[in-house]
Coordinates of N, CA, C and O in Angstrom, one line a residue:
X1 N 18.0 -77.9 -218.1 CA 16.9 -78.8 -217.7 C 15.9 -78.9 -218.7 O 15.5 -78.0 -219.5
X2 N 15.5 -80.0 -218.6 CA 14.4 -80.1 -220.2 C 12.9 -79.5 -220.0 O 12.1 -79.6 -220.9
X3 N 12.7 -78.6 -218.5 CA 11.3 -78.4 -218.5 C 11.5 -76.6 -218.7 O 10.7 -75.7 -218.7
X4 N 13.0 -76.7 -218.7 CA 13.1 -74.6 -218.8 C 13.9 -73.9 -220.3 O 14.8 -74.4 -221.0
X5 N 13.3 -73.0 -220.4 CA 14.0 -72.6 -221.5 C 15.4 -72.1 -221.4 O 16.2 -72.0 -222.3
X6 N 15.7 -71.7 -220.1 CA 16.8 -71.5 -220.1 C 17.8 -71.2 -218.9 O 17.0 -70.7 -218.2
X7 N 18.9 -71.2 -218.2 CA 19.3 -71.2 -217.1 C 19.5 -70.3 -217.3 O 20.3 -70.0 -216.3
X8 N 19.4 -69.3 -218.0 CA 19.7 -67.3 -217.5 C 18.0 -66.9 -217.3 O 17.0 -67.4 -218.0
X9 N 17.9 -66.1 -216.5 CA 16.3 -66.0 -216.3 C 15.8 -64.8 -217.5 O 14.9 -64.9 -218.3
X10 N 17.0 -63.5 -217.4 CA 16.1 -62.5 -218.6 C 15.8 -63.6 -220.0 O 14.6 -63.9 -220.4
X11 N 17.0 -64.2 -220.5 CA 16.1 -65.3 -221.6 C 15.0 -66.5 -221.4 O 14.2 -66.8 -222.3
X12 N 14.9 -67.0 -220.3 CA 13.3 -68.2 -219.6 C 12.4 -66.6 -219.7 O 11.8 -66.3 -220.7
X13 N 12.5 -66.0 -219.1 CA 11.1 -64.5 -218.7 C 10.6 -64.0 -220.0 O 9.5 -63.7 -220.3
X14 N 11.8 -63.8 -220.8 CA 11.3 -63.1 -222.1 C 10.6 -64.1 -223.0 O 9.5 -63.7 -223.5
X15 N 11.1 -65.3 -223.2 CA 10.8 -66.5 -223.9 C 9.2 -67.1 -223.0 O 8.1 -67.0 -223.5
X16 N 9.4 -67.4 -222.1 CA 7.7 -67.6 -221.3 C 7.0 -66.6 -221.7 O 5.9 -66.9 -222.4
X17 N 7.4 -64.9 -221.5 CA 6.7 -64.1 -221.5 C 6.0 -64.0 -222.9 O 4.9 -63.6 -223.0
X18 N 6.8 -64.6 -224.0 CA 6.1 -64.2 -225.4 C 5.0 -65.5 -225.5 O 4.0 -65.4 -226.1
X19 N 5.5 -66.5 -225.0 CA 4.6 -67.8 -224.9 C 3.1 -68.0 -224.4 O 2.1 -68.6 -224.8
X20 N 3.5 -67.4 -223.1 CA 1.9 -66.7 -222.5 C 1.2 -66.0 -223.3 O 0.0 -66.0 -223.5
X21 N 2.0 -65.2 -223.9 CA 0.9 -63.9 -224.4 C 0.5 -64.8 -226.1 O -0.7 -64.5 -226.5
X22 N 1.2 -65.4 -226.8 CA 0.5 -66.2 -227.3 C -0.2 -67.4 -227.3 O -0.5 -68.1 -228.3
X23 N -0.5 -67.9 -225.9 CA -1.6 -68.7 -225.9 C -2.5 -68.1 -225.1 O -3.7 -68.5 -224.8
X24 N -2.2 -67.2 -224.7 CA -3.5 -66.5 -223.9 C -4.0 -65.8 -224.4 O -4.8 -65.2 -223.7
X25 N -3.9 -65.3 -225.7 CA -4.5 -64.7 -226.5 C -5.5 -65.5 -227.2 O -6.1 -64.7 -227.9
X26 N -5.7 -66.6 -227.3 CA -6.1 -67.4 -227.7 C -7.4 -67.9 -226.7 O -8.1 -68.8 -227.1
X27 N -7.6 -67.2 -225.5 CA -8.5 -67.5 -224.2 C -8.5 -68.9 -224.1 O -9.5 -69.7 -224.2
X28 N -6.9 -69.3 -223.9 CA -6.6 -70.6 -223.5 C -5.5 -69.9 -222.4 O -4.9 -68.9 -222.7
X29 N -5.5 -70.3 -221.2 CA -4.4 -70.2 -219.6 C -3.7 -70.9 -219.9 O -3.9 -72.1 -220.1
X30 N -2.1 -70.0 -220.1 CA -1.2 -71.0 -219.5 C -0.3 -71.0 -218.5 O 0.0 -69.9 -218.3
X31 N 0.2 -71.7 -217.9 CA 0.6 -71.8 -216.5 C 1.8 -72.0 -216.1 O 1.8 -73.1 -215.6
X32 N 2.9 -71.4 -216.1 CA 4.2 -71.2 -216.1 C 4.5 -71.7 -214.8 O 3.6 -71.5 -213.9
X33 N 5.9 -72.5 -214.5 CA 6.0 -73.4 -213.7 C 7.6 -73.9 -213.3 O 8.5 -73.1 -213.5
X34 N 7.7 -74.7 -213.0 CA 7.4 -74.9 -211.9 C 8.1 -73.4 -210.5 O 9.2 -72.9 -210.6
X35 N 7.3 -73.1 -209.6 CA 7.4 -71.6 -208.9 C 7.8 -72.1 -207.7 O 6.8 -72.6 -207.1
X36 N 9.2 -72.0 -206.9 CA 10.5 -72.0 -207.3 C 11.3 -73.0 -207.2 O 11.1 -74.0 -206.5
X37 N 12.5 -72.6 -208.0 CA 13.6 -73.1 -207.4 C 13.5 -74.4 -207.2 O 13.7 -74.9 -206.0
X38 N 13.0 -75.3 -208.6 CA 13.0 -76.6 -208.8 C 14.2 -76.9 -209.4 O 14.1 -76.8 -210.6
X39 N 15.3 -77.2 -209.2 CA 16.6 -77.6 -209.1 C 16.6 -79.0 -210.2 O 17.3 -79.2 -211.2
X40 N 15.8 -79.9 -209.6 CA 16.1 -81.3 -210.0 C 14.9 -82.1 -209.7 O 13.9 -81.9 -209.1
X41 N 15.3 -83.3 -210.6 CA 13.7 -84.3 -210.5 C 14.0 -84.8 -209.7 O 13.5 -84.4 -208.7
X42 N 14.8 -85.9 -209.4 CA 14.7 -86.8 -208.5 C 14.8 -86.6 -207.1 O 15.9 -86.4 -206.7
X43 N 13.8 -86.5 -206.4 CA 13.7 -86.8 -205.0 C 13.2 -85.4 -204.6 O 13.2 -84.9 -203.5
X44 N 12.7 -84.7 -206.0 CA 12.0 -83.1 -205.9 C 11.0 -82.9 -204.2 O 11.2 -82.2 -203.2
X45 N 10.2 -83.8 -204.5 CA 9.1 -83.5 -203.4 C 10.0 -83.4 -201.8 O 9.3 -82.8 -200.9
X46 N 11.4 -83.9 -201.5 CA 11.8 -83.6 -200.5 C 13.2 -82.9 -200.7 O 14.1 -83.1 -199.9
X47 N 13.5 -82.2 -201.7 CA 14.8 -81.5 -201.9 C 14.5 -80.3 -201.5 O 13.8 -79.4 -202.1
X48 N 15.4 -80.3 -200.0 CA 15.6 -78.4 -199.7 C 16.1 -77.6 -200.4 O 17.2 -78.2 -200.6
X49 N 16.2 -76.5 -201.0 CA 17.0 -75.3 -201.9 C 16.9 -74.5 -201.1 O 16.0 -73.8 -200.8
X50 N 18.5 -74.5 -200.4 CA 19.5 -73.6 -199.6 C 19.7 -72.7 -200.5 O 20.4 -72.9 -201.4
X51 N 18.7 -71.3 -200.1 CA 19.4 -70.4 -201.3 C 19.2 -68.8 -200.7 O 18.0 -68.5 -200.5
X52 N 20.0 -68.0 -200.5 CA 19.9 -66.7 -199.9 C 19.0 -65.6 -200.9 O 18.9 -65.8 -202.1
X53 N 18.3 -64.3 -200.2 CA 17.9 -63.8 -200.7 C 17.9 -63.2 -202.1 O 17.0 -63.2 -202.9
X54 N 19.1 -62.9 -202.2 CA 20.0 -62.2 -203.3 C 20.1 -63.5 -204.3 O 19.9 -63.1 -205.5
X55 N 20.3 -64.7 -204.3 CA 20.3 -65.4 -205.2 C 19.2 -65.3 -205.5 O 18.9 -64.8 -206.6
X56 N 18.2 -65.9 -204.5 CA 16.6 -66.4 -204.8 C 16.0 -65.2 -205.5 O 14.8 -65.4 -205.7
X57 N 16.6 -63.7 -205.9 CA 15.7 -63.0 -206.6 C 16.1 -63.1 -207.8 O 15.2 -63.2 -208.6
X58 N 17.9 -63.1 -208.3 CA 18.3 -62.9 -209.5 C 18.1 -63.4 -209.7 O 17.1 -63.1 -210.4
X59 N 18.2 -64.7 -209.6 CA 18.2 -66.1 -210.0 C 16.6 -66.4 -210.5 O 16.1 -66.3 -211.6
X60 N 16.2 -66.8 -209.3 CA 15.5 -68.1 -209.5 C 14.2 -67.9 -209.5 O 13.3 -68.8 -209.7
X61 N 14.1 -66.1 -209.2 CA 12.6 -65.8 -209.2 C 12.9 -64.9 -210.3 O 11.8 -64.7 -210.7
X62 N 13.7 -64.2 -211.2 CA 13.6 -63.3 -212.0 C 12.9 -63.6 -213.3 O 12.5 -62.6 -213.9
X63 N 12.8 -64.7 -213.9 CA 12.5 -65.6 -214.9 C 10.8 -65.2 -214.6 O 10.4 -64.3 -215.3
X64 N 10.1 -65.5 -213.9 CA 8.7 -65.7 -213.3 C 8.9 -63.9 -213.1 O 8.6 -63.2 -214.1
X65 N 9.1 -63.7 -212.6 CA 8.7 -61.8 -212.2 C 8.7 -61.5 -213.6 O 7.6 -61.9 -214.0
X66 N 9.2 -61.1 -214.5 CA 9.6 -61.2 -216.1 C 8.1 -61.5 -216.4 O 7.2 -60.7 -216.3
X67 N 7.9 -62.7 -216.7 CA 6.7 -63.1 -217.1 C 5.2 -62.9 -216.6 O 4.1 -63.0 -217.2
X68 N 5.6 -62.7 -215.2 CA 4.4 -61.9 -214.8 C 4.1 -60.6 -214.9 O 3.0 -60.3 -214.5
X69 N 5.1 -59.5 -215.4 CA 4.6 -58.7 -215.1 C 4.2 -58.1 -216.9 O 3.2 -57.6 -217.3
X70 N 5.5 -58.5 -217.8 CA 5.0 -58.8 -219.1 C 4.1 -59.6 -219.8 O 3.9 -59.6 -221.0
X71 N 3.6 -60.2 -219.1 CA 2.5 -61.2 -219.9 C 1.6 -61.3 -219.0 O 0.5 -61.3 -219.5
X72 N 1.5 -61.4 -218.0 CA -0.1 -61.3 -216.9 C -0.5 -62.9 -217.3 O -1.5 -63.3 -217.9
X73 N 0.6 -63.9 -216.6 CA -0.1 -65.5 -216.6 C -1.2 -65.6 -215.9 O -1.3 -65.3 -214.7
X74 N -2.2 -66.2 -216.7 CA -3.9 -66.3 -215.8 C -3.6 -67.4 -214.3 O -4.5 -67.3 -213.4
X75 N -2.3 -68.2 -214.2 CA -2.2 -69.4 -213.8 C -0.6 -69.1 -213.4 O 0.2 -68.4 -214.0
X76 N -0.3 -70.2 -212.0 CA 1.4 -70.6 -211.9 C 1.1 -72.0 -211.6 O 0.0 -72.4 -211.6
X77 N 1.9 -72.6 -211.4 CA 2.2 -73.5 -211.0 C 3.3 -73.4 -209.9 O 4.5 -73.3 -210.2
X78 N 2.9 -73.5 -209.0 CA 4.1 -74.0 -207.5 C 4.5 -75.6 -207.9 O 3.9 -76.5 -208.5
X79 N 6.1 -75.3 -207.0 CA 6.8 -77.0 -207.4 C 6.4 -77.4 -206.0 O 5.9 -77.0 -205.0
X80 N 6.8 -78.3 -206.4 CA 7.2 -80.2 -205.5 C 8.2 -79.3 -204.0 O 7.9 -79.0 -202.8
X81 N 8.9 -79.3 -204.4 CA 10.1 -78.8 -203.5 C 10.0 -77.9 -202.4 O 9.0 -77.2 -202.3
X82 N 10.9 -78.0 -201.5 CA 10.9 -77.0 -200.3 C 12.1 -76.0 -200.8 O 13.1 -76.2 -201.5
X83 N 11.8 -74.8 -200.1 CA 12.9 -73.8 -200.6 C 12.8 -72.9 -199.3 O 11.9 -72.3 -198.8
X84 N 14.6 -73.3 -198.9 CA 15.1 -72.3 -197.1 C 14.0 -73.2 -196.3 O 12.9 -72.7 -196.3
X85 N 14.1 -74.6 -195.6 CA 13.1 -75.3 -194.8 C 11.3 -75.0 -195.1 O 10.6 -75.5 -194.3
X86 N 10.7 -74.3 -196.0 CA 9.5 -74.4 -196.2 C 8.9 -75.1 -197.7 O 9.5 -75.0 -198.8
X87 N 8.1 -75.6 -197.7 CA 7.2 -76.1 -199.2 C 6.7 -75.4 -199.8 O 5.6 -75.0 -199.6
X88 N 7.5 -74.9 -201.0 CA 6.8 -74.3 -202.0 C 4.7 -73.4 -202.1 O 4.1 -72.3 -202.2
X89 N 4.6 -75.1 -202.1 CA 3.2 -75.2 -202.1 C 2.5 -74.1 -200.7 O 1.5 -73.5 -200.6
X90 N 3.6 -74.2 -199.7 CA 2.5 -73.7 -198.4 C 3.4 -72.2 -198.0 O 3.0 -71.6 -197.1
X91 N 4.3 -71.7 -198.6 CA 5.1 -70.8 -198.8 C 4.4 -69.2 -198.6 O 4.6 -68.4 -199.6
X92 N 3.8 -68.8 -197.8 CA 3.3 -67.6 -197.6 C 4.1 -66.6 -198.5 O 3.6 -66.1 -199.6
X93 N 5.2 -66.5 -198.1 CA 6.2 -65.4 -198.8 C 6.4 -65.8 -199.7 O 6.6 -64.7 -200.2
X94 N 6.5 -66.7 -200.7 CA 6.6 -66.8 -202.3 C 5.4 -66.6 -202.8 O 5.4 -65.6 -203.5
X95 N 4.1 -67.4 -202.4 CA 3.1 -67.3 -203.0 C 2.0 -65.8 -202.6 O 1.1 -65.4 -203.3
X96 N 2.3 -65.3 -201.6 CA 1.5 -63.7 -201.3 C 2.3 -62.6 -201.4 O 2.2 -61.6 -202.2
X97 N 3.8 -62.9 -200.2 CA 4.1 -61.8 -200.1 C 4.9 -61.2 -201.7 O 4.9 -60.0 -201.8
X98 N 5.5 -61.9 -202.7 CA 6.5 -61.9 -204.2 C 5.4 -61.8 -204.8 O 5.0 -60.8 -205.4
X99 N 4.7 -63.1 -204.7 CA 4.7 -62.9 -206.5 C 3.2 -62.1 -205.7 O 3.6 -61.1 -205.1
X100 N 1.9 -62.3 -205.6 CA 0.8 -61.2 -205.5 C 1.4 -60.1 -204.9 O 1.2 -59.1 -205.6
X101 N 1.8 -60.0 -204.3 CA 2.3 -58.4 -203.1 C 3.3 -57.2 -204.0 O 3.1 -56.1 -204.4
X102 N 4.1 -58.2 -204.2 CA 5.4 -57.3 -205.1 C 5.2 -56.7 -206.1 O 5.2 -55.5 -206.4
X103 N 5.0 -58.2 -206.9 CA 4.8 -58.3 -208.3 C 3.5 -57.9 -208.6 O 3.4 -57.2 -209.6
X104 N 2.3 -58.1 -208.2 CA 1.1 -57.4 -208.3 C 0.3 -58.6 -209.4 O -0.6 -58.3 -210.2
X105 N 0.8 -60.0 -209.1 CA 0.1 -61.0 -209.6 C -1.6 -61.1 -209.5 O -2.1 -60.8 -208.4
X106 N -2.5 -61.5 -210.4 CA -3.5 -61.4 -210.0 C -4.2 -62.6 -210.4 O -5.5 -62.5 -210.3
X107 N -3.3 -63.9 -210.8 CA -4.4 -65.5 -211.0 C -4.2 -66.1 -210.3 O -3.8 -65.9 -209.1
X108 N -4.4 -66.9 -210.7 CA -5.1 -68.7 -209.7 C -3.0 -69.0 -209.6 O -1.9 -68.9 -210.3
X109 N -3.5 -69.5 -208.4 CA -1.4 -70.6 -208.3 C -2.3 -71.9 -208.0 O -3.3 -72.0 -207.2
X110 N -1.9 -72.8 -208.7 CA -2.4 -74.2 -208.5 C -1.0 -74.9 -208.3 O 0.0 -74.7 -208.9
X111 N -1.2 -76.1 -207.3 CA -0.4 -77.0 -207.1 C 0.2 -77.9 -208.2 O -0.6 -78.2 -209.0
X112 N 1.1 -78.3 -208.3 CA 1.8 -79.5 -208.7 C 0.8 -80.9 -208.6 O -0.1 -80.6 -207.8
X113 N 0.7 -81.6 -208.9 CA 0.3 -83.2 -209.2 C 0.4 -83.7 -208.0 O 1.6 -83.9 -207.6
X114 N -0.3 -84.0 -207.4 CA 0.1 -84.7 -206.2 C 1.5 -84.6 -204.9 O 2.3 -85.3 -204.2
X115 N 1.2 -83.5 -205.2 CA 1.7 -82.9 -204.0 C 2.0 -83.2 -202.4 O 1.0 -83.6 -201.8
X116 N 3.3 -83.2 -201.7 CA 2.8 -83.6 -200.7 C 2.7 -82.5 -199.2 O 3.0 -82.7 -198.1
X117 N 2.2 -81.2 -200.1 CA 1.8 -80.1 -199.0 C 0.5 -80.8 -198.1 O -0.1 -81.8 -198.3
X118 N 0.4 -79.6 -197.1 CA -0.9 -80.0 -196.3 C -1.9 -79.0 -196.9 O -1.8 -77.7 -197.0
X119 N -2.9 -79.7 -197.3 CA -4.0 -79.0 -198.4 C -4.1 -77.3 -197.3 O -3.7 -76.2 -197.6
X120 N -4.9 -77.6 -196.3 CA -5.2 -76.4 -196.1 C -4.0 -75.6 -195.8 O -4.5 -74.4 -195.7
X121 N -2.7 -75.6 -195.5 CA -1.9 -75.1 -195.4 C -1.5 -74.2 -196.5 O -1.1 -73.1 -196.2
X122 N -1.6 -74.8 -198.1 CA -1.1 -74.3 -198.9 C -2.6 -73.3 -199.5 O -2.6 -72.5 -200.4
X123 N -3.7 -73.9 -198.8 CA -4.6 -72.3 -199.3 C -4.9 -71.1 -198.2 O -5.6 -70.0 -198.3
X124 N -4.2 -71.5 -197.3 CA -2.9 -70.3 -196.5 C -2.4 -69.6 -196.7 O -2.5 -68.5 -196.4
X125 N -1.3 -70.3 -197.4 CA -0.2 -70.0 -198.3 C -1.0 -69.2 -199.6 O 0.0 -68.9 -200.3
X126 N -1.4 -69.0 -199.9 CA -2.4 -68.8 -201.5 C -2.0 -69.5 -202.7 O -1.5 -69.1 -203.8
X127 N -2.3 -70.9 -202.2 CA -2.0 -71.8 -203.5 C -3.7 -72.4 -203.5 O -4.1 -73.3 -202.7
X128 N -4.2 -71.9 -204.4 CA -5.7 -71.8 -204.8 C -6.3 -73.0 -205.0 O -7.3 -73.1 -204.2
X129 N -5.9 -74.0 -205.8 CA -6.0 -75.0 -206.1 C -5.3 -76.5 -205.8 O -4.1 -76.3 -206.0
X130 N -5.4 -77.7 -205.4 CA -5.3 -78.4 -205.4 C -5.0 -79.8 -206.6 O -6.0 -80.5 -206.7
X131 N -4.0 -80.2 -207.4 CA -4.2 -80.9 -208.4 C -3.8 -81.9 -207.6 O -3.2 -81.8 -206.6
X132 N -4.6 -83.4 -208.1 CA -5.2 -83.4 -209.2 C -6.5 -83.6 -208.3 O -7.3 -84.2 -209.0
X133 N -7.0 -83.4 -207.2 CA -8.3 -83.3 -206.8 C -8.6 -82.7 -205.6 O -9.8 -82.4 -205.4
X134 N -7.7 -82.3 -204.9 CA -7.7 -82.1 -203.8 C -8.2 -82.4 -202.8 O -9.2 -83.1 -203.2
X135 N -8.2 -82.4 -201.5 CA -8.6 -83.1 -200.5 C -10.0 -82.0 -199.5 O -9.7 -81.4 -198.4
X136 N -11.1 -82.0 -200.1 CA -12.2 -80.8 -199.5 C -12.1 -81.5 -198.3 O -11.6 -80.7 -197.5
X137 N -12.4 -82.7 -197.7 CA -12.7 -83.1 -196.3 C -11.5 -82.7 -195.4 O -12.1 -82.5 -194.3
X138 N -10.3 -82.4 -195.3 CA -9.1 -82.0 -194.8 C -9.5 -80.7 -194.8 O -9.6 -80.3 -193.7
X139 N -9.9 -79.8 -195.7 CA -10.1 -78.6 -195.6 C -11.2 -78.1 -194.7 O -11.0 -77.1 -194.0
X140 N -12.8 -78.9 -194.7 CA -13.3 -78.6 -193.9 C -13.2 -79.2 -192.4 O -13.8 -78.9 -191.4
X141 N -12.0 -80.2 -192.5 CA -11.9 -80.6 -190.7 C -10.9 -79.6 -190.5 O -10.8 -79.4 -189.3
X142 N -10.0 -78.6 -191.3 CA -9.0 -77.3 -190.6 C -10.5 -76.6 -190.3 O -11.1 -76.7 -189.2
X143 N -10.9 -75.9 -191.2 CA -12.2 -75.3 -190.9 C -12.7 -75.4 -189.6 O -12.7 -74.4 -188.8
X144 N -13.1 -76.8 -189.3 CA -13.8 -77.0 -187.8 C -12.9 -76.5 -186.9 O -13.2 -75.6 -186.1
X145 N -11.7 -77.0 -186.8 CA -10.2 -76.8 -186.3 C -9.4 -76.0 -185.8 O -8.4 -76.0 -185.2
X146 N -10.6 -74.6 -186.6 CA -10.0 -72.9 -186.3 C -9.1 -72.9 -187.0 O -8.5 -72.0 -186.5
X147 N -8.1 -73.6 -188.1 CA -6.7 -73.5 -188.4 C -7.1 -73.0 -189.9 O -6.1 -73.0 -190.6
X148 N -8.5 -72.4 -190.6 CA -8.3 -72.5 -191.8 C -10.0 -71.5 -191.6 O -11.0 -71.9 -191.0
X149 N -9.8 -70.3 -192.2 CA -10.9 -70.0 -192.1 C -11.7 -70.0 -193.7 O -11.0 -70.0 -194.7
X150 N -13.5 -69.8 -193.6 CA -13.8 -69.9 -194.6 C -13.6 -68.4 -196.3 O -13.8 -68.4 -197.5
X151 N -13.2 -67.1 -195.0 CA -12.4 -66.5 -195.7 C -11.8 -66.8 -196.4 O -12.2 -66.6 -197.6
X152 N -10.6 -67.5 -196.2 CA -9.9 -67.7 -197.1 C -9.7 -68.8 -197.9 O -8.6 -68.8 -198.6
X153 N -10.6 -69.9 -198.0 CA -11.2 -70.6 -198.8 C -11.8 -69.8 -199.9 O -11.5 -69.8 -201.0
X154 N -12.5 -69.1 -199.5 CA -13.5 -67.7 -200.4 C -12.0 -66.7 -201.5 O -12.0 -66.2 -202.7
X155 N -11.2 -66.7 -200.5 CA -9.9 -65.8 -201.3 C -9.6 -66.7 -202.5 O -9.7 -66.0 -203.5
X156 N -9.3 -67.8 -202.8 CA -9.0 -69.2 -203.5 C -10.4 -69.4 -204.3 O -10.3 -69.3 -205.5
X157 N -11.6 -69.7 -203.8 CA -12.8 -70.0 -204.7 C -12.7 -68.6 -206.2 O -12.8 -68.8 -207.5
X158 N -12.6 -67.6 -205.6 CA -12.9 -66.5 -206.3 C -11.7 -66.4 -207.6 O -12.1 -66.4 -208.7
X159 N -10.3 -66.4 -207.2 CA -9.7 -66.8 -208.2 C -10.0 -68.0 -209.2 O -10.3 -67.8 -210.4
X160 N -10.0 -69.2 -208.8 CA -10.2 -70.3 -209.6 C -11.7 -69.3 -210.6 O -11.7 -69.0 -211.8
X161 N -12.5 -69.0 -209.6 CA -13.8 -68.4 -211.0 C -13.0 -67.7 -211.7 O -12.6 -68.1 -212.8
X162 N -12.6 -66.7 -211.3 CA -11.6 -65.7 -212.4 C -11.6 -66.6 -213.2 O -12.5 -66.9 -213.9
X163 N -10.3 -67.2 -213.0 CA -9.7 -68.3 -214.2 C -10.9 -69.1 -215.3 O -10.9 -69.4 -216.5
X164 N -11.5 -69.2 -214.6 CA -12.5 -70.2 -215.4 C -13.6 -68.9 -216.5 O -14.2 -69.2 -217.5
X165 N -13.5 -67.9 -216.0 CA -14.3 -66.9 -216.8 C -13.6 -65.9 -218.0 O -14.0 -65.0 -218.8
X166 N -12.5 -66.6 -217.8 CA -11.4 -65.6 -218.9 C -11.3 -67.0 -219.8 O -11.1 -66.7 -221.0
X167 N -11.3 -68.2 -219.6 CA -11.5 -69.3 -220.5 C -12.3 -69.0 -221.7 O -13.4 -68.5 -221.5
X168 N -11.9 -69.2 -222.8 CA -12.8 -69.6 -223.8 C -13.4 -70.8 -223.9 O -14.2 -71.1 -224.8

């Protein structure tokens, strides 16, 4: 695929991993992507990835674990896609329970480009950011809504500062 270094993950993890660590040494973020199990472009934003546990760790998450735990990415990027009936973007268990819980991640996950998660859903999920603007008014009508509290807007605010203070 032209956006990965490689379809074996120890070579994508090692090869990201050296790539992070030299632009982020540099106090420039960079943001390794797309998080998971982006298969294919066309028709991404609605392609399910049927994929069992045991695959989904060798596979398709070992590449990203690799690089997070050797390089400390300030940033991820979540995909387009759904993986096992859920969206990436709003994915509780990829984005809290793996990669922060497991793996012991500690940056910002920002969305994909236009995305078609439900905003406050995916800062539920701990996808921090919103590209390319995000939608605040949806977030404060969950707010009113009880469906989104301002906690956890506050969990999401606080990373993005991170990120922006480790910037040069």
């Amino acid at each position: 695929n032209f956006e990965y270094f490689a379809e074996d993950p120890l070579l994508a993890g090692k090869t990201a991993g050296a790539m992070v660590r030299g632009i982020q040494k540099n106090g420039v973020s960079a943001c390794p992507k797309h998080f998971a199990c982006n298969n294919q472009e066309t028709n991404r934003e609605y392609n399910d990835s049927q994929v069992s546990q045991r695959a989904l760790r060798e596979i398709y998450l070992k590449g990203f674990e690799i690089v997070v735990k050797e390089a400390d990415p300030w940033c991820i990027m979540s995909s387009y896609n759904i993986v096992n009936g859920h969206r990436t973007s709003e994915n509780r268990e990829l984005l809290e329970d793996i990669l922060r819980g497991e793996w012991n991640y500690q940056g910002m996950v920002t969305t994909d480009w236009w995305t078609s998660g439900e905003h406050y859903k995916e800062v539920k999920a701990g996808n921090d950011i919103k590209m390319a603007c995000g939608f605040p008014e949806s977030l404060l009508r969950a707010k009113e809504a009880g469906v989104l509290t301002r906690e956890e807007m506050e969990i999401c605010a606080k990373r993005i500062l991170g990120l922006i203070l480790k910037i040069d």
